[in-house]
mmCIF file of C-alpha atoms and ligand atoms in Angstrom:
data_model
loop_
_atom_site.group_PDB
_atom_site.id
_atom_site.type_symbol
_atom_site.label_atom_id
_atom_site.label_comp_id
_atom_site.label_asym_id
_atom_site.label_seq_id
_atom_site.Cartn_x
_atom_site.Cartn_y
_atom_site.Cartn_z
ATOM 1 C CA MET A 1 4.417 13.859 30.374
ATOM 2 C CA ARG A 2 6.627 16.917 31.416
ATOM 3 C CA SER A 3 8.210 18.567 28.365
ATOM 4 C CA TRP A 4 11.466 20.452 28.543
ATOM 5 C CA SER A 5 12.070 24.198 29.348
ATOM 6 C CA ALA A 6 11.835 26.837 26.632
ATOM 7 C CA PRO A 7 14.738 29.120 25.726
ATOM 8 C CA ASP A 8 14.131 32.926 25.666
ATOM 9 C CA ILE A 9 13.057 34.163 22.216
ATOM 10 C CA VAL A 10 13.613 37.626 21.090
ATOM 11 C CA ARG A 11 10.927 39.239 18.848
ATOM 12 C CA LEU A 12 12.783 40.493 15.785
ATOM 13 C CA PRO A 13 11.772 43.758 14.027
ATOM 14 C CA GLY A 14 9.292 43.263 11.300
ATOM 15 C CA SER A 15 8.178 39.750 10.338
ATOM 16 C CA GLY A 16 9.290 36.932 8.046
ATOM 17 C CA GLY A 17 7.430 35.552 5.116
ATOM 18 C CA PRO A 18 5.462 32.331 4.510
ATOM 19 C CA LEU A 19 7.449 29.158 4.768
ATOM 20 C CA ARG A 20 7.944 27.075 1.535
ATOM 21 C CA ILE A 21 8.923 23.415 1.959
ATOM 22 C CA HIS A 22 9.398 20.216 0.013
ATOM 23 C CA ASP A 23 6.293 18.332 0.614
ATOM 24 C CA THR A 24 6.848 14.490 0.631
ATOM 25 C CA VAL A 25 3.389 13.599 -0.805
ATOM 26 C CA THR A 26 3.526 15.836 -3.932
ATOM 27 C CA GLY A 27 7.325 15.728 -4.211
ATOM 28 C CA ALA A 28 7.131 19.415 -4.919
ATOM 29 C CA GLN A 29 7.893 22.842 -3.201
ATOM 30 C CA ARG A 30 4.741 24.025 -1.421
ATOM 31 C CA THR A 31 3.902 27.109 0.584
ATOM 32 C CA THR A 32 2.576 26.236 3.942
ATOM 33 C CA ASN A 33 -0.455 28.058 4.718
ATOM 34 C CA PRO A 34 -1.310 27.600 8.454
ATOM 35 C CA GLY A 35 -3.924 29.678 10.242
ATOM 36 C CA ALA A 36 -3.279 31.893 13.273
ATOM 37 C CA THR A 37 -2.025 28.708 14.975
ATOM 38 C CA ALA A 38 0.252 26.358 12.983
ATOM 39 C CA ARG A 39 -0.202 22.663 14.149
ATOM 40 C CA MET A 40 2.762 20.451 13.932
ATOM 41 C CA TYR A 41 3.405 16.765 14.936
ATOM 42 C CA VAL A 42 6.819 15.399 14.954
ATOM 43 C CA CYS A 43 7.603 11.701 15.774
ATOM 44 C CA GLY A 44 9.721 11.297 19.094
ATOM 45 C CA ILE A 45 12.355 8.967 20.030
ATOM 46 C CA THR A 46 11.972 5.392 21.462
ATOM 47 C CA PRO A 47 13.866 6.042 24.664
ATOM 48 C CA TYR A 48 16.408 3.162 24.902
ATOM 49 C CA ASP A 49 19.233 5.357 23.512
ATOM 50 C CA ALA A 50 18.685 9.087 23.926
ATOM 51 C CA ALA A 51 19.433 11.380 20.979
ATOM 52 C CA HIS A 52 22.113 10.401 18.449
ATOM 53 C CA ILE A 53 23.176 13.169 16.133
ATOM 54 C CA GLY A 54 20.615 11.842 13.489
ATOM 55 C CA HIS A 55 17.735 12.341 16.008
ATOM 56 C CA ALA A 56 19.057 15.683 16.910
ATOM 57 C CA PHE A 57 19.229 16.794 13.315
ATOM 58 C CA THR A 58 15.516 15.940 12.864
ATOM 59 C CA TYR A 59 14.363 17.854 15.952
ATOM 60 C CA LEU A 60 16.738 20.833 14.947
ATOM 61 C CA THR A 61 15.096 20.856 11.515
ATOM 62 C CA PHE A 62 11.469 21.074 12.956
ATOM 63 C CA ASP A 63 12.749 23.648 15.536
ATOM 64 C CA LEU A 64 13.669 25.851 12.550
ATOM 65 C CA VAL A 65 10.171 25.329 10.926
ATOM 66 C CA ASN A 66 8.812 26.426 14.498
ATOM 67 C CA ARG A 67 10.972 29.522 14.575
ATOM 68 C CA VAL A 68 10.149 30.523 10.964
ATOM 69 C CA TRP A 69 6.370 30.195 11.555
ATOM 70 C CA ARG A 70 6.644 32.141 14.862
ATOM 71 C CA ASP A 71 8.692 34.953 13.056
ATOM 72 C CA ALA A 72 6.021 35.017 10.362
ATOM 73 C CA GLY A 73 3.314 35.814 13.071
ATOM 74 C CA HIS A 74 1.847 32.422 13.747
ATOM 75 C CA ALA A 75 1.446 30.696 17.109
ATOM 76 C CA VAL A 76 2.788 27.275 16.904
ATOM 77 C CA ASP A 77 1.137 24.189 18.463
ATOM 78 C CA TYR A 78 3.736 21.550 18.487
ATOM 79 C CA VAL A 79 3.246 18.021 19.664
ATOM 80 C CA GLN A 80 5.733 15.293 19.914
ATOM 81 C CA ASN A 81 5.307 11.703 21.236
ATOM 82 C CA THR A 82 7.815 9.457 22.866
ATOM 83 C CA THR A 83 7.560 5.672 22.284
ATOM 84 C CA ASP A 84 7.982 4.646 25.881
ATOM 85 C CA VAL A 85 6.781 1.064 25.400
ATOM 86 C CA ASP A 86 7.723 -0.838 22.159
ATOM 87 C CA ASP A 87 9.620 -3.968 21.111
ATOM 88 C CA PRO A 88 13.135 -2.287 20.852
ATOM 89 C CA LEU A 89 12.812 -0.746 24.397
ATOM 90 C CA LEU A 90 11.688 -4.081 25.886
ATOM 91 C CA GLU A 91 14.466 -5.918 24.087
ATOM 92 C CA ARG A 92 17.094 -3.534 25.468
ATOM 93 C CA ALA A 93 15.683 -3.663 28.972
ATOM 94 C CA GLN A 94 15.797 -7.557 28.527
ATOM 95 C CA ALA A 95 19.422 -7.611 27.467
ATOM 96 C CA THR A 96 20.557 -5.286 30.258
ATOM 97 C CA GLY A 97 18.484 -6.548 33.029
ATOM 98 C CA GLU A 98 17.038 -3.007 33.670
ATOM 99 C CA ALA A 99 13.398 -2.444 34.268
ATOM 100 C CA TRP A 100 11.922 -1.052 31.029
ATOM 101 C CA ARG A 101 10.148 1.749 32.822
ATOM 102 C CA ASP A 102 13.525 2.867 34.425
ATOM 103 C CA LEU A 103 15.373 2.684 31.191
ATOM 104 C CA ALA A 104 12.816 4.740 29.394
ATOM 105 C CA ALA A 105 12.392 7.462 32.190
ATOM 106 C CA ARG A 106 16.197 7.774 32.358
ATOM 107 C CA GLU A 107 16.669 8.090 28.507
ATOM 108 C CA ILE A 108 13.785 10.510 28.200
ATOM 109 C CA GLN A 109 15.466 12.652 30.888
ATOM 110 C CA VAL A 110 18.755 12.672 28.915
ATOM 111 C CA PHE A 111 16.773 13.663 25.750
ATOM 112 C CA ARG A 112 15.128 16.600 27.591
ATOM 113 C CA GLU A 113 18.627 17.882 28.605
ATOM 114 C CA ASP A 114 19.924 17.388 25.115
ATOM 115 C CA MET A 115 17.100 19.355 23.606
ATOM 116 C CA GLU A 116 17.503 22.130 26.332
ATOM 117 C CA ALA A 117 21.206 22.396 25.617
ATOM 118 C CA LEU A 118 20.634 22.633 21.858
ATOM 119 C CA ARG A 119 18.054 25.347 22.403
ATOM 120 C CA VAL A 120 15.256 23.448 20.748
ATOM 121 C CA LEU A 121 11.786 24.919 21.496
ATOM 122 C CA PRO A 122 9.754 22.371 23.418
ATOM 123 C CA PRO A 123 6.463 20.981 22.314
ATOM 124 C CA ARG A 124 3.310 22.164 23.930
ATOM 125 C CA ALA A 125 2.411 18.589 24.593
ATOM 126 C CA TYR A 126 5.130 15.866 25.054
ATOM 127 C CA VAL A 127 3.165 12.637 25.067
ATOM 128 C CA GLY A 128 4.103 9.167 26.023
ATOM 129 C CA VAL A 129 2.513 6.103 24.907
ATOM 130 C CA VAL A 130 2.123 4.588 28.435
ATOM 131 C CA GLU A 131 0.014 7.509 29.669
ATOM 132 C CA SER A 132 -2.118 7.433 26.388
ATOM 133 C CA ILE A 133 -3.053 3.693 26.382
ATOM 134 C CA GLY A 134 -6.744 4.410 26.942
ATOM 135 C CA LEU A 135 -7.063 6.936 24.184
ATOM 136 C CA ILE A 136 -4.917 4.724 21.766
ATOM 137 C CA ALA A 137 -7.279 1.721 22.589
ATOM 138 C CA ASP A 138 -10.353 3.881 21.939
ATOM 139 C CA PHE A 139 -8.784 4.888 18.644
ATOM 140 C CA VAL A 140 -8.094 1.278 17.675
ATOM 141 C CA ALA A 141 -11.766 0.428 18.445
ATOM 142 C CA LYS A 142 -12.749 3.220 16.061
ATOM 143 C CA VAL A 143 -10.822 1.822 13.242
ATOM 144 C CA ARG A 144 -12.351 -1.444 14.004
ATOM 145 C CA GLU A 145 -15.801 -0.068 13.862
ATOM 146 C CA SER A 146 -14.980 1.414 10.300
ATOM 147 C CA GLY A 147 -14.523 -2.086 9.177
ATOM 148 C CA ALA A 148 -10.845 -1.828 8.443
ATOM 149 C CA ALA A 149 -9.470 -4.062 11.083
ATOM 150 C CA TYR A 150 -9.619 -7.862 11.849
ATOM 151 C CA GLU A 151 -8.510 -10.211 14.536
ATOM 152 C CA LEU A 152 -5.664 -12.739 14.272
ATOM 153 C CA GLU A 153 -5.129 -14.902 17.300
ATOM 154 C CA GLY A 154 -6.042 -12.147 19.600
ATOM 155 C CA ASP A 155 -4.014 -9.442 17.863
ATOM 156 C CA VAL A 156 -5.786 -6.747 15.903
ATOM 157 C CA TYR A 157 -4.613 -5.976 12.399
ATOM 158 C CA PHE A 158 -5.336 -3.130 9.896
ATOM 159 C CA SER A 159 -6.529 -4.367 6.568
ATOM 160 C CA VAL A 160 -4.578 -2.497 3.929
ATOM 161 C CA GLU A 161 -7.216 -3.103 1.206
ATOM 162 C CA ALA A 162 -9.640 -0.999 3.288
ATOM 163 C CA ALA A 163 -7.424 2.128 3.040
ATOM 164 C CA GLU A 164 -8.524 4.266 -0.052
ATOM 165 C CA HIS A 165 -5.421 6.555 -0.052
ATOM 166 C CA PHE A 166 -2.903 3.924 0.809
ATOM 167 C CA GLY A 167 0.454 4.797 -0.925
ATOM 168 C CA GLU A 168 0.024 8.400 -1.220
ATOM 169 C CA VAL A 169 2.408 9.521 1.437
ATOM 170 C CA GLY A 170 5.453 7.819 0.079
ATOM 171 C CA GLY A 171 4.401 7.156 -3.493
ATOM 172 C CA MET A 172 6.174 3.760 -3.504
ATOM 173 C CA SER A 173 5.542 0.677 -5.451
ATOM 174 C CA ARG A 174 4.152 -2.494 -3.657
ATOM 175 C CA GLU A 175 7.401 -4.262 -3.890
ATOM 176 C CA GLU A 176 9.203 -1.397 -2.285
ATOM 177 C CA MET A 177 6.770 -1.134 0.481
ATOM 178 C CA LEU A 178 7.004 -4.911 1.106
ATOM 179 C CA ARG A 179 10.693 -4.666 1.294
ATOM 180 C CA LEU A 180 10.756 -1.687 3.668
ATOM 181 C CA PHE A 181 7.948 -3.197 5.855
ATOM 182 C CA GLY A 182 10.142 -6.192 6.562
ATOM 183 C CA GLU A 183 13.262 -4.089 7.284
ATOM 184 C CA ARG A 184 11.555 -1.709 9.539
ATOM 185 C CA GLY A 185 9.702 -3.675 12.242
ATOM 186 C CA GLY A 186 6.835 -5.164 10.128
ATOM 187 C CA ASP A 187 5.879 -8.594 9.879
ATOM 188 C CA PRO A 188 5.055 -9.354 6.177
ATOM 189 C CA ASP A 189 5.459 -13.139 6.542
ATOM 190 C CA ARG A 190 3.116 -13.786 9.528
ATOM 191 C CA PRO A 191 0.730 -16.603 8.490
ATOM 192 C CA GLY A 192 -2.874 -15.956 8.525
ATOM 193 C CA LYS A 193 -2.769 -12.254 7.463
ATOM 194 C CA LYS A 194 -5.098 -11.201 4.663
ATOM 195 C CA ASP A 195 -2.364 -9.222 3.045
ATOM 196 C CA PRO A 196 1.386 -9.226 3.807
ATOM 197 C CA LEU A 197 1.271 -5.413 4.138
ATOM 198 C CA ASP A 198 -1.449 -5.661 6.945
ATOM 199 C CA TRP A 199 -0.063 -4.075 10.141
ATOM 200 C CA LEU A 200 -0.590 -4.677 13.881
ATOM 201 C CA LEU A 201 -2.758 -2.196 15.673
ATOM 202 C CA TRP A 202 -2.984 -4.001 19.009
ATOM 203 C CA ARG A 203 -0.834 -6.770 20.374
ATOM 204 C CA ALA A 204 -2.503 -9.140 22.789
ATOM 205 C CA GLU A 205 -0.481 -9.802 26.080
ATOM 206 C CA ARG A 206 2.389 -12.181 25.729
ATOM 207 C CA PRO A 207 4.144 -13.871 28.722
ATOM 208 C CA GLY A 208 6.689 -11.522 30.291
ATOM 209 C CA GLU A 209 5.528 -8.427 28.335
ATOM 210 C CA PRO A 210 3.764 -5.411 29.754
ATOM 211 C CA ALA A 211 -0.008 -5.241 28.987
ATOM 212 C CA TRP A 212 -2.862 -3.085 29.926
ATOM 213 C CA GLU A 213 -6.593 -3.756 30.228
ATOM 214 C CA SER A 214 -8.613 -2.428 27.232
ATOM 215 C CA PRO A 215 -11.930 -3.112 25.388
ATOM 216 C CA LEU A 216 -9.682 -4.933 22.965
ATOM 217 C CA GLY A 217 -8.413 -7.231 25.625
ATOM 218 C CA ARG A 218 -5.300 -7.018 27.673
ATOM 219 C CA GLY A 219 -2.226 -5.931 25.496
ATOM 220 C CA ARG A 220 -0.474 -3.056 24.153
ATOM 221 C CA PRO A 221 -0.550 -0.680 21.049
ATOM 222 C CA GLY A 222 1.372 -1.390 17.788
ATOM 223 C CA TRP A 223 3.823 1.316 16.848
ATOM 224 C CA HIS A 224 1.988 3.248 14.001
ATOM 225 C CA VAL A 225 -1.196 3.588 15.948
ATOM 226 C CA GLU A 226 0.374 5.734 18.775
ATOM 227 C CA CYS A 227 1.041 8.665 16.563
ATOM 228 C CA SER A 228 -2.238 8.659 14.672
ATOM 229 C CA ALA A 229 -4.075 8.516 18.101
ATOM 230 C CA ILE A 230 -1.969 11.107 19.832
ATOM 231 C CA SER A 231 -2.002 13.541 16.937
ATOM 232 C CA LEU A 232 -5.684 13.330 16.394
ATOM 233 C CA ASN A 233 -6.303 13.757 20.205
ATOM 234 C CA GLU A 234 -3.927 16.789 20.376
ATOM 235 C CA LEU A 235 -4.233 18.525 17.077
ATOM 236 C CA GLY A 236 -7.300 17.063 15.266
ATOM 237 C CA MET A 237 -7.458 15.943 11.573
ATOM 238 C CA GLY A 238 -5.818 17.903 8.685
ATOM 239 C CA PHE A 239 -3.185 19.553 10.883
ATOM 240 C CA ASP A 240 -0.399 21.560 9.084
ATOM 241 C CA LEU A 241 2.700 19.483 9.185
ATOM 242 C CA ASN A 242 3.603 15.854 10.063
ATOM 243 C CA GLY A 243 7.359 15.351 10.289
ATOM 244 C CA GLY A 244 10.217 12.966 11.095
ATOM 245 C CA GLY A 245 13.320 11.182 9.635
ATOM 246 C CA SER A 246 13.171 10.026 6.054
ATOM 247 C CA ASP A 247 12.975 6.366 7.407
ATOM 248 C CA LEU A 248 9.433 7.118 8.700
ATOM 249 C CA VAL A 249 8.054 7.848 5.347
ATOM 250 C CA PHE A 250 7.189 4.167 5.048
ATOM 251 C CA PRO A 251 5.779 2.378 6.872
ATOM 252 C CA HIS A 252 5.240 4.688 9.811
ATOM 253 C CA HIS A 253 3.610 7.880 8.331
ATOM 254 C CA GLU A 254 1.752 5.908 5.474
ATOM 255 C CA MET A 255 0.195 3.545 7.972
ATOM 256 C CA GLY A 256 -0.445 6.264 10.464
ATOM 257 C CA ALA A 257 -2.254 8.373 7.798
ATOM 258 C CA ALA A 258 -4.381 5.348 6.681
ATOM 259 C CA GLU A 259 -5.555 4.685 10.339
ATOM 260 C CA ALA A 260 -6.393 8.270 10.918
ATOM 261 C CA CYS A 261 -8.430 8.508 7.729
ATOM 262 C CA LYS A 262 -10.353 5.465 8.623
ATOM 263 C CA ALA A 263 -11.062 6.293 12.188
ATOM 264 C CA THR A 264 -12.414 9.733 11.333
ATOM 265 C CA GLY A 265 -13.744 9.290 7.840
ATOM 266 C CA SER A 266 -11.918 12.366 6.547
ATOM 267 C CA HIS A 267 -8.572 13.052 4.555
ATOM 268 C CA PRO A 268 -5.894 13.943 4.810
ATOM 269 C CA HIS A 269 -4.173 13.276 8.105
ATOM 270 C CA ALA A 270 -1.800 16.079 7.593
ATOM 271 C CA GLN A 271 -1.663 19.060 5.024
ATOM 272 C CA ASN A 272 2.047 18.659 4.466
ATOM 273 C CA TYR A 273 4.676 16.040 5.196
ATOM 274 C CA MET A 274 8.408 16.812 5.708
ATOM 275 C CA HIS A 275 11.142 14.323 6.049
ATOM 276 C CA VAL A 276 14.688 14.776 7.094
ATOM 277 C CA GLY A 277 17.825 13.146 5.759
ATOM 278 C CA MET A 278 19.843 10.448 7.521
ATOM 279 C CA VAL A 279 23.139 11.320 9.309
ATOM 280 C CA GLY A 280 26.152 8.936 8.877
ATOM 281 C CA LEU A 281 29.449 8.766 11.044
ATOM 282 C CA ASP A 282 32.596 9.079 9.304
ATOM 283 C CA GLY A 283 31.416 7.622 6.068
ATOM 284 C CA GLU A 284 28.997 4.872 7.415
ATOM 285 C CA LYS A 285 25.293 4.859 8.102
ATOM 286 C CA MET A 286 24.765 5.561 11.831
ATOM 287 C CA SER A 287 22.847 2.539 13.215
ATOM 288 C CA LYS A 288 22.347 0.811 16.293
ATOM 289 C CA SER A 289 23.216 -2.588 14.805
ATOM 290 C CA LEU A 290 26.615 -1.210 13.620
ATOM 291 C CA GLY A 291 27.221 0.391 16.929
ATOM 292 C CA ASN A 292 28.653 3.652 15.267
ATOM 293 C CA LEU A 293 26.402 6.161 17.040
ATOM 294 C CA GLU A 294 27.410 9.710 18.188
ATOM 295 C CA PHE A 295 25.285 11.045 20.936
ATOM 296 C CA VAL A 296 24.560 14.715 21.949
ATOM 297 C CA SER A 297 24.893 13.724 25.490
ATOM 298 C CA ARG A 298 28.334 12.265 24.965
ATOM 299 C CA LEU A 299 29.417 15.383 23.154
ATOM 300 C CA ARG A 300 28.062 17.392 26.062
ATOM 301 C CA GLU A 301 30.005 15.278 28.567
ATOM 302 C CA GLU A 302 33.178 15.749 26.616
ATOM 303 C CA GLY A 303 32.682 19.553 27.098
ATOM 304 C CA ALA A 304 31.583 20.436 23.553
ATOM 305 C CA ASP A 305 29.789 23.786 23.454
ATOM 306 C CA PRO A 306 26.108 22.824 22.513
ATOM 307 C CA MET A 307 25.908 25.885 20.385
ATOM 308 C CA ALA A 308 28.939 24.432 18.379
ATOM 309 C CA VAL A 309 27.117 21.115 17.961
ATOM 310 C CA ARG A 310 23.973 22.917 16.749
ATOM 311 C CA LEU A 311 26.171 24.916 14.351
ATOM 312 C CA ALA A 312 27.800 21.761 13.005
ATOM 313 C CA MET A 313 24.431 20.442 11.896
ATOM 314 C CA LEU A 314 23.264 23.660 10.140
ATOM 315 C CA PRO A 315 25.607 23.737 7.122
ATOM 316 C CA HIS A 316 23.676 20.554 5.905
ATOM 317 C CA HIS A 317 20.422 21.046 4.167
ATOM 318 C CA TYR A 318 17.816 19.083 5.968
ATOM 319 C CA ARG A 319 16.858 16.758 3.020
ATOM 320 C CA ALA A 320 20.448 15.771 2.360
ATOM 321 C CA ASP A 321 22.077 12.647 3.800
ATOM 322 C CA TRP A 322 25.376 13.663 5.456
ATOM 323 C CA ASP A 323 28.159 12.506 7.780
ATOM 324 C CA TRP A 324 28.902 13.686 11.226
ATOM 325 C CA THR A 325 32.698 14.234 11.555
ATOM 326 C CA SER A 326 34.996 15.594 14.257
ATOM 327 C CA GLN A 327 36.349 18.046 11.577
ATOM 328 C CA GLY A 328 32.744 19.294 10.951
ATOM 329 C CA LEU A 329 32.482 19.989 14.719
ATOM 330 C CA GLU A 330 35.910 21.817 14.627
ATOM 331 C CA GLU A 331 34.727 24.019 11.718
ATOM 332 C CA ALA A 332 31.691 24.812 13.675
ATOM 333 C CA ARG A 333 33.704 25.803 16.750
ATOM 334 C CA GLY A 334 35.748 28.256 14.375
ATOM 335 C CA ARG A 335 32.482 29.737 12.926
ATOM 336 C CA LEU A 336 31.063 30.146 16.424
ATOM 337 C CA GLU A 337 34.252 31.896 17.560
ATOM 338 C CA ARG A 338 34.286 34.312 14.508
ATOM 339 C CA TRP A 339 30.505 35.043 14.966
ATOM 340 C CA ARG A 340 31.070 35.697 18.717
ATOM 341 C CA ALA A 341 33.962 38.053 18.133
ATOM 342 C CA ALA A 342 32.161 40.053 15.252
ATOM 343 C CA ALA A 343 28.946 40.198 17.292
ATOM 344 C CA GLY A 344 30.725 41.375 20.409
ATOM 345 C CA ARG A 345 32.162 44.481 18.602
ATOM 346 C CA GLU A 346 30.850 47.986 19.403
ATOM 347 C CA ALA A 347 29.726 48.571 15.807
ATOM 348 C CA GLY A 348 29.486 46.892 12.460
ATOM 349 C CA PRO A 349 27.993 46.995 8.988
ATOM 350 C CA ASP A 350 24.234 47.552 8.720
ATOM 351 C CA ALA A 351 22.587 44.303 9.861
ATOM 352 C CA ALA A 352 19.126 44.708 8.388
ATOM 353 C CA PRO A 353 20.262 42.930 5.151
ATOM 354 C CA VAL A 354 21.473 40.008 7.156
ATOM 355 C CA LEU A 355 18.163 39.678 8.865
ATOM 356 C CA ALA A 356 16.323 39.910 5.496
ATOM 357 C CA GLU A 357 18.523 37.347 3.895
ATOM 358 C CA VAL A 358 18.399 34.889 6.864
ATOM 359 C CA ARG A 359 14.673 35.059 6.659
ATOM 360 C CA ARG A 360 14.529 34.714 2.951
ATOM 361 C CA ALA A 361 16.763 31.662 3.050
ATOM 362 C CA LEU A 362 15.030 29.886 5.748
ATOM 363 C CA ALA A 363 11.589 30.527 4.132
ATOM 364 C CA ASP A 364 13.081 28.883 1.004
ATOM 365 C CA ASP A 365 12.746 25.178 2.201
ATOM 366 C CA LEU A 366 14.976 25.901 5.180
ATOM 367 C CA ASP A 367 18.110 26.884 3.113
ATOM 368 C CA THR A 368 20.463 26.971 6.142
ATOM 369 C CA PRO A 369 23.564 26.988 3.999
ATOM 370 C CA ALA A 370 22.576 30.389 2.460
ATOM 371 C CA ALA A 371 21.591 31.595 5.984
ATOM 372 C CA LEU A 372 24.985 30.881 7.333
ATOM 373 C CA ALA A 373 26.676 32.376 4.447
ATOM 374 C CA ALA A 374 24.862 35.706 5.098
ATOM 375 C CA VAL A 375 25.950 35.851 8.624
ATOM 376 C CA ASP A 376 29.574 34.697 7.663
ATOM 377 C CA ALA A 377 29.788 37.668 5.156
ATOM 378 C CA TRP A 378 28.680 40.137 7.801
ATOM 379 C CA ALA A 379 31.077 38.720 10.457
ATOM 380 C CA GLU A 380 34.011 38.965 7.912
ATOM 381 C CA ARG A 381 33.244 42.557 7.087
ATOM 382 C CA ALA A 382 32.768 43.511 10.820
ATOM 383 C CA GLU A 383 36.042 41.984 11.757
ATOM 384 C CA ALA A 384 37.672 43.885 8.896
ATOM 385 C CA GLY A 385 36.375 46.975 10.616
ATOM 386 C CA ALA A 386 33.762 47.929 8.092
ATOM 387 C CA GLY A 387 30.606 49.803 9.036
ATOM 388 C CA ASP A 388 30.006 51.969 12.110
ATOM 389 C CA ASP A 389 26.301 51.109 13.007
ATOM 390 C CA PRO A 390 26.146 50.606 16.855
ATOM 391 C CA ALA A 391 23.008 48.737 16.583
ATOM 392 C CA ALA A 392 24.351 46.156 14.154
ATOM 393 C CA PRO A 393 25.961 43.590 16.480
ATOM 394 C CA ALA A 394 22.908 43.314 18.592
ATOM 395 C CA LEU A 395 20.686 42.734 15.571
ATOM 396 C CA VAL A 396 22.918 40.102 14.298
ATOM 397 C CA ARG A 397 22.980 38.243 17.754
ATOM 398 C CA ASP A 398 19.171 38.457 17.888
ATOM 399 C CA THR A 399 18.737 37.204 14.306
ATOM 400 C CA VAL A 400 21.084 34.251 14.843
ATOM 401 C CA ASP A 401 19.494 33.427 18.281
ATOM 402 C CA THR A 402 15.839 33.704 17.223
ATOM 403 C CA LEU A 403 15.963 32.271 13.728
ATOM 404 C CA LEU A 404 18.913 29.802 13.881
ATOM 405 C CA GLY A 405 18.718 28.977 17.607
ATOM 406 C CA VAL A 406 22.338 29.840 18.107
ATOM 407 C CA ARG A 407 23.034 31.835 21.164
ATOM 408 C CA LEU A 408 26.175 33.880 20.654
HETATM 409 ZN ZN1 LIG B 501 5.307 8.658 14.841
#
């Protein structure tokens, strides 16, 4: 489906170094090593509520990865899905009486506008599930041919005992996996399954639910299978980075990796896995069930500068859990004003060290607090009248725009 418009990117002088990240699988820092084109897949939203701040923080994080790789001289082939048919979407549509397709289309459009406002670089392929039913069904058929799937009352399940590398993405105990599977959309207690951790690949048609013809019978895909099918179709096996929120480590990425390995007979699904911390609201976990969500679209409607919204997320390291607060947004407004004032001066202190420090900080597992500190220090000196380099303000503007995605 249609992606969103790309912001302009200025090419900075020189180039940045290789990106080091915290890899979920090894639990260690690893230097990413993409070829000329870095291949990245990030799990998209289920469009029944557009982007709350937690989602935005995830896409902002992978936008920084995208920017750092480009600055290091790579092309980036970025793919994102959108889960435009799944249980939570259908339940919301049922509850409000809206047609599920209309609900999905509207929320996807709000999401595109949010991403454009936040200057997030668009994916090359933005792929919906509904438009991918055929390739997902073919993928499930491949998994079945590998012997890793079985039928249960017309539904198709993945048999966890068939997966050689199961557990390697999250490194969790079976007890923990069982608990999370139950909490995050799984069905550990369904009678007839060979193992409680077996998961749904294809759901046979139920009365009142959408369904599509396929060689597996009429039905629709399970959640995990969409991302493995779409990522393989767009990027192939062993792509450079698979990413999402930390709540996707298990079951979503673990199960998706197991499917992709079975369908292709190769390993791994992705070279690196990166997961982003959860964002709370004023001291509580942001969740749909608690109803305490803050949305990018609502902040935009209230007139918040999207660059201040972006800047309010950047002081938080991507792996940390943190809280969105109105005070955090106020502080970001203040910082944006200070940076704009300093970068609007006719001259300032030499900015080459600022570019070097922002590059160094971001390449070091996206150390955004250190990157902001470098710009803060320059802005403070510029405002104090230090330095007389007439090229410095423009270089700081370009650095902040290209690497941090904040237009001054
Ligand atoms: Zn996914």
